[in-house]
mmCIF file of C-alpha atoms in Angstrom:
data_model
loop_
_atom_site.group_PDB
_atom_site.id
_atom_site.type_symbol
_atom_site.label_atom_id
_atom_site.label_comp_id
_atom_site.label_asym_id
_atom_site.label_seq_id
_atom_site.Cartn_x
_atom_site.Cartn_y
_atom_site.Cartn_z
ATOM 1 C CA MET A 1 16.766 -15.080 -25.116
ATOM 2 C CA ALA A 2 19.716 -13.406 -23.454
ATOM 3 C CA SER A 3 20.277 -9.748 -24.020
ATOM 4 C CA LYS A 4 23.758 -8.688 -25.078
ATOM 5 C CA ASN A 5 23.053 -5.186 -23.882
ATOM 6 C CA ASN A 6 24.739 -4.531 -20.527
ATOM 7 C CA THR A 7 22.291 -1.720 -19.750
ATOM 8 C CA PHE A 8 19.470 -4.245 -19.525
ATOM 9 C CA TRP A 9 21.307 -6.409 -16.999
ATOM 10 C CA LEU A 10 22.408 -3.377 -14.982
ATOM 11 C CA GLY A 11 18.753 -2.354 -14.795
ATOM 12 C CA VAL A 12 17.736 -5.823 -13.626
ATOM 13 C CA ILE A 13 20.440 -5.865 -10.943
ATOM 14 C CA TYR A 14 19.532 -2.344 -9.798
ATOM 15 C CA CYS A 15 15.845 -3.244 -9.505
ATOM 16 C CA ALA A 16 16.626 -6.504 -7.716
ATOM 17 C CA LEU A 17 19.031 -5.007 -5.195
ATOM 18 C CA PHE A 18 17.775 -1.529 -4.481
ATOM 19 C CA SER A 19 14.115 -1.466 -5.386
ATOM 20 C CA THR A 20 13.327 -4.839 -3.886
ATOM 21 C CA ALA A 21 15.851 -5.942 -1.281
ATOM 22 C CA TYR A 22 16.597 -2.493 0.129
ATOM 23 C CA MET A 23 12.972 -1.406 0.382
ATOM 24 C CA TYR A 24 11.836 -4.699 1.942
ATOM 25 C CA THR A 25 14.594 -4.302 4.523
ATOM 26 C CA VAL A 26 13.528 -0.742 5.304
ATOM 27 C CA SER A 27 9.893 -1.847 5.439
ATOM 28 C CA ASN A 28 10.599 -4.719 7.841
ATOM 29 C CA ILE A 29 12.689 -2.546 10.144
ATOM 30 C CA SER A 30 10.082 0.224 10.243
ATOM 31 C CA GLN A 31 7.264 -2.239 11.008
ATOM 32 C CA ARG A 32 8.840 -2.911 14.391
ATOM 33 C CA TYR A 33 7.854 0.584 15.474
ATOM 34 C CA LEU A 34 4.330 0.644 14.027
ATOM 35 C CA SER A 35 1.139 -1.070 15.090
ATOM 36 C CA ALA A 36 -0.378 -3.773 12.899
ATOM 37 C CA GLU A 37 -3.292 -1.460 12.082
ATOM 38 C CA ARG A 38 -1.017 1.280 10.768
ATOM 39 C CA VAL A 39 0.946 -1.200 8.658
ATOM 40 C CA ALA A 40 -2.312 -2.519 7.172
ATOM 41 C CA VAL A 41 -3.392 1.000 6.222
ATOM 42 C CA ILE A 42 0.032 1.729 4.711
ATOM 43 C CA TYR A 43 -0.149 -1.435 2.608
ATOM 44 C CA LEU A 44 -3.711 -0.520 1.678
ATOM 45 C CA PHE A 45 -2.512 2.643 -0.036
ATOM 46 C CA GLU A 46 0.071 0.836 -2.187
ATOM 47 C CA PRO A 47 -2.390 -0.196 -4.954
ATOM 48 C CA VAL A 48 -4.136 3.180 -4.702
ATOM 49 C CA PHE A 49 -0.925 5.032 -5.530
ATOM 50 C CA GLY A 50 -0.114 2.393 -8.148
ATOM 51 C CA ALA A 51 -3.427 3.053 -9.902
ATOM 52 C CA ILE A 52 -2.924 6.822 -9.704
ATOM 53 C CA GLY A 53 0.583 6.454 -11.126
ATOM 54 C CA ALA A 54 -0.648 4.140 -13.903
ATOM 55 C CA PHE A 55 -3.312 6.671 -14.837
ATOM 56 C CA PHE A 56 -1.087 9.753 -14.899
ATOM 57 C CA ILE A 57 2.298 8.336 -15.909
ATOM 58 C CA LEU A 58 1.342 5.450 -18.203
ATOM 59 C CA GLY A 59 -1.982 6.811 -19.421
ATOM 60 C CA GLU A 60 -3.860 3.638 -18.476
ATOM 61 C CA ASN A 61 -7.623 3.608 -18.499
ATOM 62 C CA LEU A 62 -9.348 3.187 -15.135
ATOM 63 C CA GLY A 63 -12.733 1.604 -15.786
ATOM 64 C CA TRP A 64 -15.768 1.707 -13.535
ATOM 65 C CA ARG A 65 -15.309 -1.927 -12.447
ATOM 66 C CA LEU A 66 -11.748 -1.272 -11.337
ATOM 67 C CA LEU A 67 -12.803 1.833 -9.425
ATOM 68 C CA LEU A 68 -15.795 0.074 -7.837
ATOM 69 C CA GLY A 69 -13.747 -2.973 -6.821
ATOM 70 C CA GLY A 70 -10.955 -0.815 -5.462
ATOM 71 C CA THR A 71 -13.417 1.273 -3.484
ATOM 72 C CA LEU A 72 -15.024 -1.828 -1.973
ATOM 73 C CA ILE A 73 -11.663 -3.311 -0.960
ATOM 74 C CA PHE A 74 -10.454 0.025 0.404
ATOM 75 C CA SER A 75 -13.672 0.538 2.388
ATOM 76 C CA ALA A 76 -13.638 -3.002 3.782
ATOM 77 C CA THR A 77 -10.062 -2.634 4.997
ATOM 78 C CA ILE A 78 -10.724 0.729 6.625
ATOM 79 C CA ILE A 79 -13.878 -0.612 8.312
ATOM 80 C CA SER A 80 -12.000 -3.645 9.623
ATOM 81 C CA GLU A 81 -9.242 -1.470 11.076
ATOM 82 C CA VAL A 82 -11.439 1.147 12.778
ATOM 83 C CA ASN A 83 -12.421 0.248 16.318
ATOM 84 C CA PHE A 84 -16.080 1.292 16.473
ATOM 85 C CA LYS A 85 -16.714 -0.318 19.870
ATOM 86 C CA THR A 86 -14.176 1.873 21.636
ATOM 87 C CA ASP A 87 -15.702 5.015 20.111
ATOM 88 C CA LYS A 88 -19.204 4.018 21.273
ATOM 89 C CA LEU A 89 -17.938 3.269 24.774
ATOM 90 C CA LYS A 90 -16.236 6.668 24.945
ATOM 91 C CA LEU A 91 -19.446 8.398 23.898
ATOM 92 C CA LEU A 92 -21.434 6.500 26.528
ATOM 93 C CA ALA A 93 -18.875 7.369 29.204
ATOM 94 C CA LYS A 94 -19.067 11.064 28.327
ATOM 95 C CA LYS A 95 -22.867 11.065 28.602
ATOM 96 C CA ASN A 96 -22.769 9.534 32.095
#
């Protein structure tokens, strides 16, 4: 079903070129200057802001299962990125 409305196709082209290609380019260039841990945390916040935007802008319902699952994933990613061993070694070094 092809749309005869040029506004639709202009919107598709705009989203394809600017929202996707441009932002992926900017993202890839900026990742050169960031550590893998920081990039993981940045990508972690993408669905968080998406859910917040869906709630406030679109009026979507955020159920308890979505919030619980999101919290578990968020917590697991943060725990995997935090270096607990280094913190413990620093505390032991300060005591000695």
